[in-house]
């Protein structure tokens, strides 16, 4: 449906969109492609969820790093060290998803493709085609699913093992923004 509004008046009508008559296609091929593209979109959704979880973890780590008190005790050094190690782990996984751009590179450069690009590329290929799904598309889908599974394994291992142990460490540290000094009433 298309809706036009002008000068406070509006009108709408339904529009039929037909495929380019110069392109030969079979409706079943288009249906198969649409169904497969829908399945591949689920992979992209998983990557998006993984990225969101990692970003939230990174935000929490930054907040924790700011809360660690200044000092040189063994416990504080251990907290700083573990927090830094966790930040490095999160950064490594995020960089495997979408590698950072090389800001120093000049001229025309090819961007290193991360897992996110490797997963979205077959999805675009399938969604934009008209003919039957090709062997090359099926191969790229299998490779993308292999990359996705490796990513999910990394993310799950991080949250199930490293993150769980780190949370226990932080909870046992009892970080508090309050100083040890007792409050004394002020008098004039």
Short mmCIF file of C-alpha atoms in Angstrom, two decimals:
data_model
loop_
_atom_site.label_atom_id
_atom_site.label_comp_id
_atom_site.label_asym_id
_atom_site.label_seq_id
_atom_site.Cartn_x
_atom_site.Cartn_y
_atom_site.Cartn_z
CA UNK A 1 0.00 0.00 0.00
CA UNK A 2 1.20 3.48 -0.84
CA UNK A 3 -0.10 6.51 1.04
CA UNK A 4 0.22 10.09 -0.22
CA UNK A 5 -0.37 13.12 1.97
CA UNK A 6 -0.43 16.71 0.73
CA UNK A 7 -1.92 19.83 2.26
CA UNK A 8 -3.68 17.95 5.02
CA UNK A 9 -5.37 15.57 2.56
CA UNK A 10 -4.26 11.95 2.15
CA UNK A 11 -5.10 9.09 -0.13
CA UNK A 12 -3.86 5.52 -0.38
CA UNK A 13 -3.89 2.74 -2.90
CA UNK A 14 -2.52 -0.75 -3.32
CA UNK A 15 0.30 -1.29 -5.77
CA UNK A 16 1.28 -4.59 -7.34
CA UNK A 17 4.99 -5.03 -7.89
CA UNK A 18 5.97 -7.48 -10.58
CA UNK A 19 9.40 -8.90 -11.23
CA UNK A 20 11.38 -7.68 -14.20
CA UNK A 21 9.89 -9.57 -17.20
CA UNK A 22 13.36 -9.90 -18.75
CA UNK A 23 14.48 -12.19 -15.91
CA UNK A 24 13.55 -15.83 -16.18
CA UNK A 25 12.63 -17.43 -12.88
CA UNK A 26 10.64 -20.22 -11.31
CA UNK A 27 8.41 -19.33 -8.41
CA UNK A 28 9.58 -22.40 -6.46
CA UNK A 29 13.20 -21.17 -6.68
CA UNK A 30 12.15 -17.82 -5.23
CA UNK A 31 10.21 -19.55 -2.44
CA UNK A 32 13.20 -21.79 -1.65
CA UNK A 33 15.50 -18.78 -1.56
CA UNK A 34 13.16 -16.83 0.72
CA UNK A 35 12.90 -19.75 3.16
CA UNK A 36 16.67 -20.28 3.21
CA UNK A 37 17.29 -16.54 3.64
CA UNK A 38 14.95 -16.64 6.65
CA UNK A 39 16.96 -19.48 8.17
CA UNK A 40 20.21 -17.62 7.51
CA UNK A 41 18.76 -14.50 9.17
CA UNK A 42 18.56 -16.54 12.37
CA UNK A 43 22.35 -16.94 12.19
CA UNK A 44 22.74 -13.19 11.88
CA UNK A 45 20.43 -12.76 14.88
CA UNK A 46 22.68 -15.09 16.91
CA UNK A 47 25.74 -13.05 15.99
CA UNK A 48 23.92 -9.87 16.97
CA UNK A 49 22.95 -11.36 20.34
CA UNK A 50 26.51 -12.53 20.95
CA UNK A 51 27.86 -9.08 20.13
CA UNK A 52 25.31 -7.45 22.46
CA UNK A 53 26.24 -9.79 25.32
CA UNK A 54 29.94 -9.15 24.81
CA UNK A 55 29.39 -5.40 24.64
CA UNK A 56 27.38 -5.52 27.88
CA UNK A 57 30.17 -7.54 29.52
CA UNK A 58 32.72 -5.01 28.32
CA UNK A 59 30.65 -2.16 29.77
CA UNK A 60 30.45 -4.00 33.10
CA UNK A 61 34.21 -4.58 33.06
CA UNK A 62 34.86 -0.88 32.47
CA UNK A 63 32.62 0.00 35.42
CA UNK A 64 34.34 -2.58 37.63
CA UNK A 65 37.79 -1.31 36.62
CA UNK A 66 36.77 2.17 37.77
CA UNK A 67 35.55 0.80 41.11
CA UNK A 68 38.73 -1.06 41.99
CA UNK A 69 40.34 1.06 44.70
CA UNK A 70 43.84 2.41 44.40
CA UNK A 71 46.33 0.42 46.37
CA UNK A 72 49.10 -2.12 46.14
CA UNK A 73 47.77 -5.03 48.13
CA UNK A 74 47.94 -8.46 46.54
CA UNK A 75 44.13 -8.69 46.33
CA UNK A 76 43.82 -5.36 44.50
CA UNK A 77 46.60 -6.26 42.06
CA UNK A 78 44.85 -9.58 41.38
CA UNK A 79 41.53 -7.79 40.75
CA UNK A 80 43.18 -5.38 38.32
CA UNK A 81 44.98 -8.21 36.56
CA UNK A 82 41.86 -10.35 36.21
CA UNK A 83 39.79 -7.40 35.04
CA UNK A 84 42.39 -6.52 32.42
CA UNK A 85 42.55 -10.15 31.26
CA UNK A 86 38.76 -10.28 30.93
CA UNK A 87 38.75 -7.03 28.94
CA UNK A 88 41.39 -8.50 26.63
CA UNK A 89 39.30 -11.67 26.16
CA UNK A 90 36.17 -9.71 25.31
CA UNK A 91 38.11 -7.47 22.92
CA UNK A 92 39.62 -10.50 21.15
CA UNK A 93 36.21 -12.09 20.59
CA UNK A 94 34.68 -8.79 19.44
CA UNK A 95 37.61 -8.25 17.05
CA UNK A 96 37.03 -11.70 15.54
CA UNK A 97 33.44 -10.63 14.85
CA UNK A 98 34.29 -7.31 13.24
CA UNK A 99 38.01 -6.56 13.02
CA UNK A 100 38.93 -2.94 13.67
CA UNK A 101 39.91 -0.77 10.73
CA UNK A 102 43.57 0.04 10.28
CA UNK A 103 43.45 3.79 10.74
CA UNK A 104 47.05 4.17 9.54
CA UNK A 105 46.43 2.50 6.17
CA UNK A 106 46.45 4.79 3.17
CA UNK A 107 44.94 4.43 -0.25
CA UNK A 108 42.59 1.68 -1.29
CA UNK A 109 42.70 -1.14 1.21
CA UNK A 110 40.80 -4.34 1.58
CA UNK A 111 39.08 -4.70 4.90
CA UNK A 112 39.79 -7.89 6.78
CA UNK A 113 36.48 -9.68 6.97
CA UNK A 114 35.36 -10.92 10.32
CA UNK A 115 32.92 -13.62 11.24
CA UNK A 116 29.99 -11.23 10.93
CA UNK A 117 30.82 -10.55 7.27
CA UNK A 118 31.39 -14.24 6.56
CA UNK A 119 27.94 -15.02 7.90
CA UNK A 120 26.04 -12.17 6.22
CA UNK A 121 27.65 -12.68 2.80
CA UNK A 122 25.89 -15.99 1.96
CA UNK A 123 22.64 -14.54 3.31
CA UNK A 124 22.86 -11.63 0.85
CA UNK A 125 23.76 -13.97 -1.99
CA UNK A 126 20.76 -16.21 -1.34
CA UNK A 127 18.35 -13.31 -0.82
CA UNK A 128 19.37 -11.51 -4.02
CA UNK A 129 19.28 -14.45 -6.45
CA UNK A 130 16.51 -15.55 -8.80
CA UNK A 131 17.55 -19.02 -9.94
CA UNK A 132 17.94 -22.23 -7.99
CA UNK A 133 20.34 -22.22 -5.04
CA UNK A 134 23.79 -22.98 -6.43
CA UNK A 135 26.48 -25.30 -5.15
CA UNK A 136 28.75 -22.35 -4.39
CA UNK A 137 26.04 -20.78 -2.27
CA UNK A 138 25.57 -24.04 -0.36
CA UNK A 139 29.34 -24.28 0.24
CA UNK A 140 29.53 -20.69 1.49
CA UNK A 141 26.56 -21.39 3.79
CA UNK A 142 28.31 -24.45 5.26
CA UNK A 143 31.52 -22.47 5.79
CA UNK A 144 29.56 -19.65 7.43
CA UNK A 145 27.77 -22.08 9.74
CA UNK A 146 31.12 -23.59 10.69
CA UNK A 147 32.45 -20.11 11.54
CA UNK A 148 29.26 -19.35 13.47
CA UNK A 149 29.55 -22.52 15.53
CA UNK A 150 33.18 -21.74 16.36
CA UNK A 151 32.14 -18.25 17.46
CA UNK A 152 29.26 -19.56 19.58
CA UNK A 153 31.59 -22.08 21.21
CA UNK A 154 34.04 -19.28 22.05
CA UNK A 155 31.33 -17.01 23.44
CA UNK A 156 29.68 -19.81 25.45
CA UNK A 157 33.01 -20.95 26.86
CA UNK A 158 33.86 -17.38 27.82
CA UNK A 159 30.58 -16.80 29.67
CA UNK A 160 30.31 -20.30 31.18
CA UNK A 161 33.91 -20.59 32.37
CA UNK A 162 35.86 -17.34 32.47
CA UNK A 163 32.98 -14.95 33.15
CA UNK A 164 31.50 -17.17 35.87
CA UNK A 165 34.84 -17.43 37.68
CA UNK A 166 35.39 -13.68 37.31
CA UNK A 167 31.94 -12.90 38.71
CA UNK A 168 32.72 -15.04 41.75
CA UNK A 169 36.03 -13.21 42.21
CA UNK A 170 34.36 -9.79 42.01
CA UNK A 171 31.49 -10.81 44.32
CA UNK A 172 33.97 -12.11 46.90
CA UNK A 173 36.01 -8.90 46.68
CA UNK A 174 33.05 -6.91 47.98
CA UNK A 175 33.91 -3.77 46.09
CA UNK A 176 32.21 -0.81 47.66
CA UNK A 177 32.43 2.84 46.70
CA UNK A 178 32.38 3.80 50.40
CA UNK A 179 35.55 4.42 52.36
CA UNK A 180 36.36 2.57 55.56
CA UNK A 181 36.05 5.70 57.70
CA UNK A 182 32.98 6.03 59.86
CA UNK A 183 30.64 8.91 59.41
CA UNK A 184 30.88 11.49 62.13
CA UNK A 185 28.25 14.18 62.54
CA UNK A 186 29.41 17.66 61.71
CA UNK A 187 28.97 20.36 64.33
CA UNK A 188 29.31 24.07 64.13
#
